[in-house]
Tab-separated table of C-alpha atoms in Angstrom:
chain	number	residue	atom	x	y	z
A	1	UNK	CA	-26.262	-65.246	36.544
A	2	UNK	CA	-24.721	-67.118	39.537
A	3	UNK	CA	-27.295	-69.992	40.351
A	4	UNK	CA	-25.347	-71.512	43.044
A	5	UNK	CA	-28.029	-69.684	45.161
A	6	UNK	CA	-30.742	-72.197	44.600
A	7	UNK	CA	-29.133	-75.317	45.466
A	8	UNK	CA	-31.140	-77.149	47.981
A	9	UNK	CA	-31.481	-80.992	49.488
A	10	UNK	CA	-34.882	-82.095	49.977
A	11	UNK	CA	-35.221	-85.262	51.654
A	12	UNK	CA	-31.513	-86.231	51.184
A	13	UNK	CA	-32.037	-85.754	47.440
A	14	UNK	CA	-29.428	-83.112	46.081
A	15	UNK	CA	-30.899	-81.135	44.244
A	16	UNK	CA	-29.601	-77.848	41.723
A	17	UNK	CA	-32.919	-76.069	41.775
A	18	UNK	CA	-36.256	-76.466	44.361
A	19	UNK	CA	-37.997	-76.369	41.024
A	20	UNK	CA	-39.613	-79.420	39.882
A	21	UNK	CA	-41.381	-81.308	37.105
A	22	UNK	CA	-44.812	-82.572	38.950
A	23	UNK	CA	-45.788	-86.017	38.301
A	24	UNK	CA	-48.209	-86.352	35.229
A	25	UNK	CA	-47.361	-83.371	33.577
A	26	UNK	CA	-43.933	-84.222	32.600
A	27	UNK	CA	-43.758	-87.578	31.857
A	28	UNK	CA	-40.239	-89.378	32.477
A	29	UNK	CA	-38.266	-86.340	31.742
A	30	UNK	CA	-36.921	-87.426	28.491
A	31	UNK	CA	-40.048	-86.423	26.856
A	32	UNK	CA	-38.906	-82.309	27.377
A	33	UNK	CA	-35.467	-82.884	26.306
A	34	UNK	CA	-36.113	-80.833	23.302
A	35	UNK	CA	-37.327	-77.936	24.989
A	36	UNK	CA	-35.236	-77.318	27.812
A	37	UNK	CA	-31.636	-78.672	29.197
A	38	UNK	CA	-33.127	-81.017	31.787
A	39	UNK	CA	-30.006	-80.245	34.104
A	40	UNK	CA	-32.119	-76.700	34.459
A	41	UNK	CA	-34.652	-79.615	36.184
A	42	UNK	CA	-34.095	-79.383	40.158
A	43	UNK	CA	-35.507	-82.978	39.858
A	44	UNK	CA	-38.380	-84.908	37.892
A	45	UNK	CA	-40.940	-86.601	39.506
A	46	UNK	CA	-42.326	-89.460	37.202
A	47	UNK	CA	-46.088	-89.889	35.917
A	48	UNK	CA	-47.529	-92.513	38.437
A	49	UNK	CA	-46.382	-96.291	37.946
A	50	UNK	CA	-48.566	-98.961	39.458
A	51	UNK	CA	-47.949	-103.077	40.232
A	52	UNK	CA	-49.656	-103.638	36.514
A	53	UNK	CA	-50.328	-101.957	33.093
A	54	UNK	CA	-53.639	-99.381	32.853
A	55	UNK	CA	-55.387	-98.146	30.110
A	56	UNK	CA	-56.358	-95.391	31.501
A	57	UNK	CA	-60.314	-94.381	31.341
A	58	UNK	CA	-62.104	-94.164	28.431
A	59	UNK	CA	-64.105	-91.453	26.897
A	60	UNK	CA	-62.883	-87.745	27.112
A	61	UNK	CA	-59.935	-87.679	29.371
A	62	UNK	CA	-59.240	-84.009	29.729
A	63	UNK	CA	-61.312	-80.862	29.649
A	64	UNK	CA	-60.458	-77.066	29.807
A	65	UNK	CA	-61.296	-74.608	32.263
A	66	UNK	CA	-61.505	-70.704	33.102
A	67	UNK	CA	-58.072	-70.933	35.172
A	68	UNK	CA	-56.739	-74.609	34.868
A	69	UNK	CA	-57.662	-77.844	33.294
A	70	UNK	CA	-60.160	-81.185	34.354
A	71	UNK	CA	-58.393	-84.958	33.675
A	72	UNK	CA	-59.387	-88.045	34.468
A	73	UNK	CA	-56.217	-89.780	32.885
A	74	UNK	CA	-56.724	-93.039	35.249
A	75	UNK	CA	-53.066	-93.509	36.096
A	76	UNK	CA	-52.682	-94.869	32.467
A	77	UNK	CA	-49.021	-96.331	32.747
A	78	UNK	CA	-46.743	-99.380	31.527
A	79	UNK	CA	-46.710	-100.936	35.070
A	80	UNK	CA	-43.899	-100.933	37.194
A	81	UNK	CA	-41.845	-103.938	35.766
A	82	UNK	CA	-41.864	-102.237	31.931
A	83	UNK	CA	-41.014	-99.223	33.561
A	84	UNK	CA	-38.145	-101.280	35.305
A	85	UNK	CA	-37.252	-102.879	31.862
A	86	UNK	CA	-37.522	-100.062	29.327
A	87	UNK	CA	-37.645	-96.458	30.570
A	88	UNK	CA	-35.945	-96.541	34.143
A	89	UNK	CA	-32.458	-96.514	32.453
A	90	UNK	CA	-32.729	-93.384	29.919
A	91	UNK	CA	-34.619	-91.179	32.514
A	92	UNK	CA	-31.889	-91.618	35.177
A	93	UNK	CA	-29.350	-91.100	32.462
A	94	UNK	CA	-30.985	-87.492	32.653
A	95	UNK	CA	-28.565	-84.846	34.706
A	96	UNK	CA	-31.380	-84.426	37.229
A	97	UNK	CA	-32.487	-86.535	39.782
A	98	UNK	CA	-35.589	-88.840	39.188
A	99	UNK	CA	-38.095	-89.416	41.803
A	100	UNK	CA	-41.258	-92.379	40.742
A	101	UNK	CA	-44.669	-91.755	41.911
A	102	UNK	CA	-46.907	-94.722	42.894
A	103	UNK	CA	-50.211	-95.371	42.934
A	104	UNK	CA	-52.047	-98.834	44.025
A	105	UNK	CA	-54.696	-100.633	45.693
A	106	UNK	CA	-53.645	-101.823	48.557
A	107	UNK	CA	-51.248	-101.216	51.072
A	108	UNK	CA	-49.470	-104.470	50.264
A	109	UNK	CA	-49.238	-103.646	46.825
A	110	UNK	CA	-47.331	-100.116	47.639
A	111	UNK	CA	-44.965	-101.917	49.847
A	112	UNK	CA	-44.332	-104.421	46.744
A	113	UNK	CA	-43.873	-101.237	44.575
A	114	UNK	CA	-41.329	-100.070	47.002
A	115	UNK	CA	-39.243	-102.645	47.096
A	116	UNK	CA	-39.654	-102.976	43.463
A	117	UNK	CA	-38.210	-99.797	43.247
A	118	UNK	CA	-35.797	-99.633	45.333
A	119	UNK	CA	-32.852	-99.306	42.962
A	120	UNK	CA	-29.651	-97.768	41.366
A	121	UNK	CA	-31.196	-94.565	39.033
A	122	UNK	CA	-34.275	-93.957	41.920
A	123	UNK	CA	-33.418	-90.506	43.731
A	124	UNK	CA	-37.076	-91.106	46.213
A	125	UNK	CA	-40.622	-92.181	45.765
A	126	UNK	CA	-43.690	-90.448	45.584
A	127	UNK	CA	-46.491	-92.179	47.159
A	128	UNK	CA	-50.215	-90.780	45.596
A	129	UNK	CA	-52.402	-91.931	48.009
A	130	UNK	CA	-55.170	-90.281	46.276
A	131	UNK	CA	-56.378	-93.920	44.990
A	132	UNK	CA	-59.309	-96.202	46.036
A	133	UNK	CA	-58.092	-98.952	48.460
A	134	UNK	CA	-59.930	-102.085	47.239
A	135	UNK	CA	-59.317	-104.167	50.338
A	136	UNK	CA	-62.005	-101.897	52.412
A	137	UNK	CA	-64.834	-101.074	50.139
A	138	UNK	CA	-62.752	-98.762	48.029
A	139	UNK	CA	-62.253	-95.788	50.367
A	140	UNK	CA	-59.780	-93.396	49.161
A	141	UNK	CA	-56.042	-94.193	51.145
A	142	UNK	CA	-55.800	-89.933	51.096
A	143	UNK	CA	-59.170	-89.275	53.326
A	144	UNK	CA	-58.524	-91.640	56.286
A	145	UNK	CA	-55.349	-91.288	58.765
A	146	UNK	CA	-55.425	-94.402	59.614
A	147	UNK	CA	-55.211	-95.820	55.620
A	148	UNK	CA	-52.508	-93.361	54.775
A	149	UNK	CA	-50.214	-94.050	57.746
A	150	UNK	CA	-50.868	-97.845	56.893
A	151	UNK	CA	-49.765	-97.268	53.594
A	152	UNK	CA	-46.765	-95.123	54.633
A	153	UNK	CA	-45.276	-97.201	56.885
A	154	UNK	CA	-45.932	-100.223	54.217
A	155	UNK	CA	-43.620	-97.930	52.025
A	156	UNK	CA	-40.961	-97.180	54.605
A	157	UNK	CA	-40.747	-101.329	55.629
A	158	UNK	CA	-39.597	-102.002	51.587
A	159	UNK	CA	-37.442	-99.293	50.636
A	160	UNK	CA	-34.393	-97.023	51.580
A	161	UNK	CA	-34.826	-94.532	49.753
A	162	UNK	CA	-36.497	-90.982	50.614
A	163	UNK	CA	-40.436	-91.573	51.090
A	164	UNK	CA	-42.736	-88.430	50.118
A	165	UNK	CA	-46.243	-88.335	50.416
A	166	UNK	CA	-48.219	-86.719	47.992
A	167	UNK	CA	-51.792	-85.920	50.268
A	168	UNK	CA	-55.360	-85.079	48.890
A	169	UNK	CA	-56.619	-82.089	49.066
A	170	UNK	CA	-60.444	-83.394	49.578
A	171	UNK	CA	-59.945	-83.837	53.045
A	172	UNK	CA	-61.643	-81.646	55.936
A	173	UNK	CA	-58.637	-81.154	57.851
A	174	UNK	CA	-54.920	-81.361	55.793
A	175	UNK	CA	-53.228	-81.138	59.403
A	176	UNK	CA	-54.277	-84.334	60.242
A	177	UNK	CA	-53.533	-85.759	57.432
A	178	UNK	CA	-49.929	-84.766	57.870
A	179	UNK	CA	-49.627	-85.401	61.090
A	180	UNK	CA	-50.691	-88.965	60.122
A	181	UNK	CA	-48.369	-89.949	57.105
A	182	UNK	CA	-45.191	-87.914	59.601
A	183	UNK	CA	-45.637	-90.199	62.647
A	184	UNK	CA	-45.395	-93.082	60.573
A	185	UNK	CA	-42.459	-91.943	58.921
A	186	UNK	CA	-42.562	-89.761	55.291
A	187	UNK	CA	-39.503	-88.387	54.972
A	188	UNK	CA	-41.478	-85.618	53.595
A	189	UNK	CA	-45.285	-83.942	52.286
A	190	UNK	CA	-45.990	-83.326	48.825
A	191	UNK	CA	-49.567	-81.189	48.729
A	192	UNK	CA	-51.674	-80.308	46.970
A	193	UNK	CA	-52.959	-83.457	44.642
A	194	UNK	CA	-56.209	-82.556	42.488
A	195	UNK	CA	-59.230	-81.059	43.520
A	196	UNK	CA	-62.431	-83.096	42.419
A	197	UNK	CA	-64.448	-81.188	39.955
A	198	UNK	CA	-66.259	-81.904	37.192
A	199	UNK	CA	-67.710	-80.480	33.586
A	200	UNK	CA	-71.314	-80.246	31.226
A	201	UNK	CA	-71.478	-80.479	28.136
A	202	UNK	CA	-74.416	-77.981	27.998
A	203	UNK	CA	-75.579	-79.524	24.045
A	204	UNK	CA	-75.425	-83.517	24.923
A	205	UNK	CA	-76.870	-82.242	28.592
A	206	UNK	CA	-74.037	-85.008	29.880
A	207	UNK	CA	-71.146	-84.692	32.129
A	208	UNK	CA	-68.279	-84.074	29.601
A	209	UNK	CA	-65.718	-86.287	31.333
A	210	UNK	CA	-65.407	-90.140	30.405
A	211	UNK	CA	-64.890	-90.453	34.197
A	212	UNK	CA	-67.885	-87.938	35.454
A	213	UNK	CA	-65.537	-85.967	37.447
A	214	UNK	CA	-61.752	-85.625	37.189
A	215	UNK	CA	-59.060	-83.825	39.021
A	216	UNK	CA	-58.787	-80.256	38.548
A	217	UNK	CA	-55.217	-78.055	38.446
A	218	UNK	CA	-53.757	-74.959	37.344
A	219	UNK	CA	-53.740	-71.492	38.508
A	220	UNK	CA	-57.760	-72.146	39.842
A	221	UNK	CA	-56.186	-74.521	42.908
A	222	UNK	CA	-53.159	-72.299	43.438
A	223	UNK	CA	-55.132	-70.705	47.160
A	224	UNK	CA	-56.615	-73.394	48.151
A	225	UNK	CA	-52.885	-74.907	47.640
A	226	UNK	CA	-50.938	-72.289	49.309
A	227	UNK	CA	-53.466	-72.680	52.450
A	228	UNK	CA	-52.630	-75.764	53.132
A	229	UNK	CA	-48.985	-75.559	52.592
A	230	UNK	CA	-49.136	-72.898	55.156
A	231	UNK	CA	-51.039	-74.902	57.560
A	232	UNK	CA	-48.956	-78.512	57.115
A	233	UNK	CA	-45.319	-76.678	57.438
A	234	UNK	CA	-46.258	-74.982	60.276
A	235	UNK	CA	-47.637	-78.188	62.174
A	236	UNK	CA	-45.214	-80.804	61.064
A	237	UNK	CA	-41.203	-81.125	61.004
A	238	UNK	CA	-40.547	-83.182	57.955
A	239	UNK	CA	-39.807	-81.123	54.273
A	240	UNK	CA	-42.929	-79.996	52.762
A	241	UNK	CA	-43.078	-79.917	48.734
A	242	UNK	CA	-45.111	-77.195	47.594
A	243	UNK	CA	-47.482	-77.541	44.054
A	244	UNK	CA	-51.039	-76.760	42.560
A	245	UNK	CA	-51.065	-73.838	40.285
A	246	UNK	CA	-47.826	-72.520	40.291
A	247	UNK	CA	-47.029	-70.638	36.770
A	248	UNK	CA	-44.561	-68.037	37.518
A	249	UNK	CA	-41.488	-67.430	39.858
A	250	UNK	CA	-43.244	-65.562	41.580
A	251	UNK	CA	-45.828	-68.534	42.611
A	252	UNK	CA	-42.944	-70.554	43.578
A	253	UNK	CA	-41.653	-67.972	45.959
A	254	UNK	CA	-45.086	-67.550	47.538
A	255	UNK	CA	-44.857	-71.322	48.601
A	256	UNK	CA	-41.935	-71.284	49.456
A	257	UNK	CA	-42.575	-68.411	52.019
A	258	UNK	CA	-45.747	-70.058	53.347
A	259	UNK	CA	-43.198	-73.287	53.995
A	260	UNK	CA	-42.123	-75.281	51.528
A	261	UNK	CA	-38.890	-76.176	50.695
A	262	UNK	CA	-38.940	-77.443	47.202
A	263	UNK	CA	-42.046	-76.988	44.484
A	264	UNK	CA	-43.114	-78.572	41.748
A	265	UNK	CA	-44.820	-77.238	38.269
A	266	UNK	CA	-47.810	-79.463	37.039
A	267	UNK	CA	-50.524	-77.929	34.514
A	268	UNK	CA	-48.130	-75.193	33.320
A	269	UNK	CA	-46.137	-77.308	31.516
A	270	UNK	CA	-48.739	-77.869	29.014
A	271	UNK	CA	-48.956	-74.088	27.965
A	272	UNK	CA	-45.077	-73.631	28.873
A	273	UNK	CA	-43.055	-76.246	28.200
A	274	UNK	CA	-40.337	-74.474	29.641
A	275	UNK	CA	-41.690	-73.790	32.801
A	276	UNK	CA	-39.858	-75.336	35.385
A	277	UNK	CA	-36.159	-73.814	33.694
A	278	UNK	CA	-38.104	-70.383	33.197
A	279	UNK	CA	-39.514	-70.322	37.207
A	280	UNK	CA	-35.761	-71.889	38.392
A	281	UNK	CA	-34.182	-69.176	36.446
A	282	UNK	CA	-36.819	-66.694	37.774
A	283	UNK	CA	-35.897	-67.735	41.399
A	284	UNK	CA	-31.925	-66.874	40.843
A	285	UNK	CA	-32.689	-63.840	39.693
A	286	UNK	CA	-34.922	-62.730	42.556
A	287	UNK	CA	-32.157	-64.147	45.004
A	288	UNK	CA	-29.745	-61.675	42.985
A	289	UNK	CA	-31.840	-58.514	43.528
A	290	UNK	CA	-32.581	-59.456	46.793
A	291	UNK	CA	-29.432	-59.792	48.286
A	292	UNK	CA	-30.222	-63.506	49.024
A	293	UNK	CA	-27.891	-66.548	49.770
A	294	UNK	CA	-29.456	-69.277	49.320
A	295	UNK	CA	-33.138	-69.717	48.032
A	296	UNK	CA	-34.053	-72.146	51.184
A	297	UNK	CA	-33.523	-69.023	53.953
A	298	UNK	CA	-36.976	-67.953	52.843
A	299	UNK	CA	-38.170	-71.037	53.162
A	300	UNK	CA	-41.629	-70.266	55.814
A	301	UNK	CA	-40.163	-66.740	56.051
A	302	UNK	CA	-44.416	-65.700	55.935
A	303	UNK	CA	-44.944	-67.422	59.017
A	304	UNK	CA	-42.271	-66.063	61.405
């Protein structure tokens, strides 16, 4: 099967496939090299790296549901100078590029991560700016305009490379969200994070989470998801990556219809660990019986 269809550039990343590994779900890549030949990977976006080591939460981190999954992880990472140090170098070894998500506290401390980052083996960052900013009273960077084009523009200042932000979905309006992080200059939108949700445990009458509430993905999202990739490609000009309960090929085409250019494959990849090569591989073969060039000429085709 000729896959030369699906070759795309998102951001000014080259890319093989618009099929990626979300952040969180897959780790630094090296962690599915024995399921899958990573160069089947259109790209890998790392779990999130922040200015210092986390734990995580404690208690019960992750909980099943009817059509997805509940976690309240808590960004539990190395830090970003042990990431630097010990794991940068074999996961851009990998034939695919690497982007690194970010989380942090302030807006000073994602320009620091930036610049940090800002090296040799780094295709583009990430920015999660579904975090707590501690310098206001902890409101969440991803519900106010103002906070996320602060911390976008923070990002943009310390770094050269492509700058994607990764937008809540608890928001009342995703537009202006987008609009936001755009005019202060993403190089692109990554949407949908989590959802908030939480779970009972109906015997110890308690909320079954460590955390209370935790983020919720998997196919459960995947509307609310492809909503608001409809609505944010159609009202801003940057690249738009599409994710939040895509499973199948057929998922990823729906996306990519409503707008965006690339997607990414998060929950799935715990009861597929081939996923993102199975969808990618799905995705030539549609472009093969459907007499299409290149996978990005659909690209918002549900729109026109």
């Amino acid at each position: 099967m000729n896959r030369n269809c699906l070759a795309v550039n998102f951001c000014g990343i080259a890319m093989k496939n618009p099929v990626m590994g979300a952040s969180g779900t897959f780790g630094f890549g090296t962690e599915y090299a024995d399921f899958m030949e990573l160069g089947e990977v259109g790209a890998v976006i790392s779990k999130g790296i922040t200015p210092l080591p986390r734990a995580g939460n404690p208690g019960i981190r992750i909980a099943e549901t009817a059509a997805g999954m509940l976690n309240c992880i808590g960004l539990e990472n190395p830090g970003v100078d042990v990431f630097l140090r010990d794991i940068l170098g074999k996961a851009a070894a990998l034939p695919t590029p690497l982007l690194v998500n970010i989380s942090a506290g302030s807006a000073e401390e994602y320009g620091l991560l930036a610049e940090k980052l800002d090296v040799a083996g780094v295709a583009g960052i990430e920015v999660n700016i579904s975090c707590p900013n501690v310098k206001e009273g902890g409101i969440v960077f991803g519900t106010d305009p103002k906070a996320a084009a602060a911390v976008t523009a923070a990002v943009k200042r310390h770094t050269k490379k492509p700058v994607i932000l990764k937008l809540s979905p608890n928001v009342t309006d995703i537009v202006v969200m987008a609009k936001a992080v755009e005019a202060a200059g993403a190089d692109g939108i990554s949407l949908i994070n989590t959802i908030t949700g939480m779970a009972i445990d109906i015997y110890s009458r308690r909320p079954l989470l460590g955390n209370i509430t935790g983020g919720l993905s998997g196919p459960a999202i995947k509307p609310v998801a492809l909503r608001m990739v409809w609505q944010t490609a159609r009202a801003v000009s940057v690249p738009v990556l599409g994710l939040g309960g895509i499973a199948t090929w057929q998922d990823a085409v729906e996306f990519m219809l409503a707008g965006a250019s690339a997607v990414a494959v998060g929950a799935c990849n715990f009861v597929n660990h081939r996923a993102v090569a199975d969808i990618a591989a799905g995705l030539a073969q549609y472009c093969q019986d459907e007499g299409i060039a290149n996978i990005r000429d659909i690209v918002g085709m549900a729109g026109k």
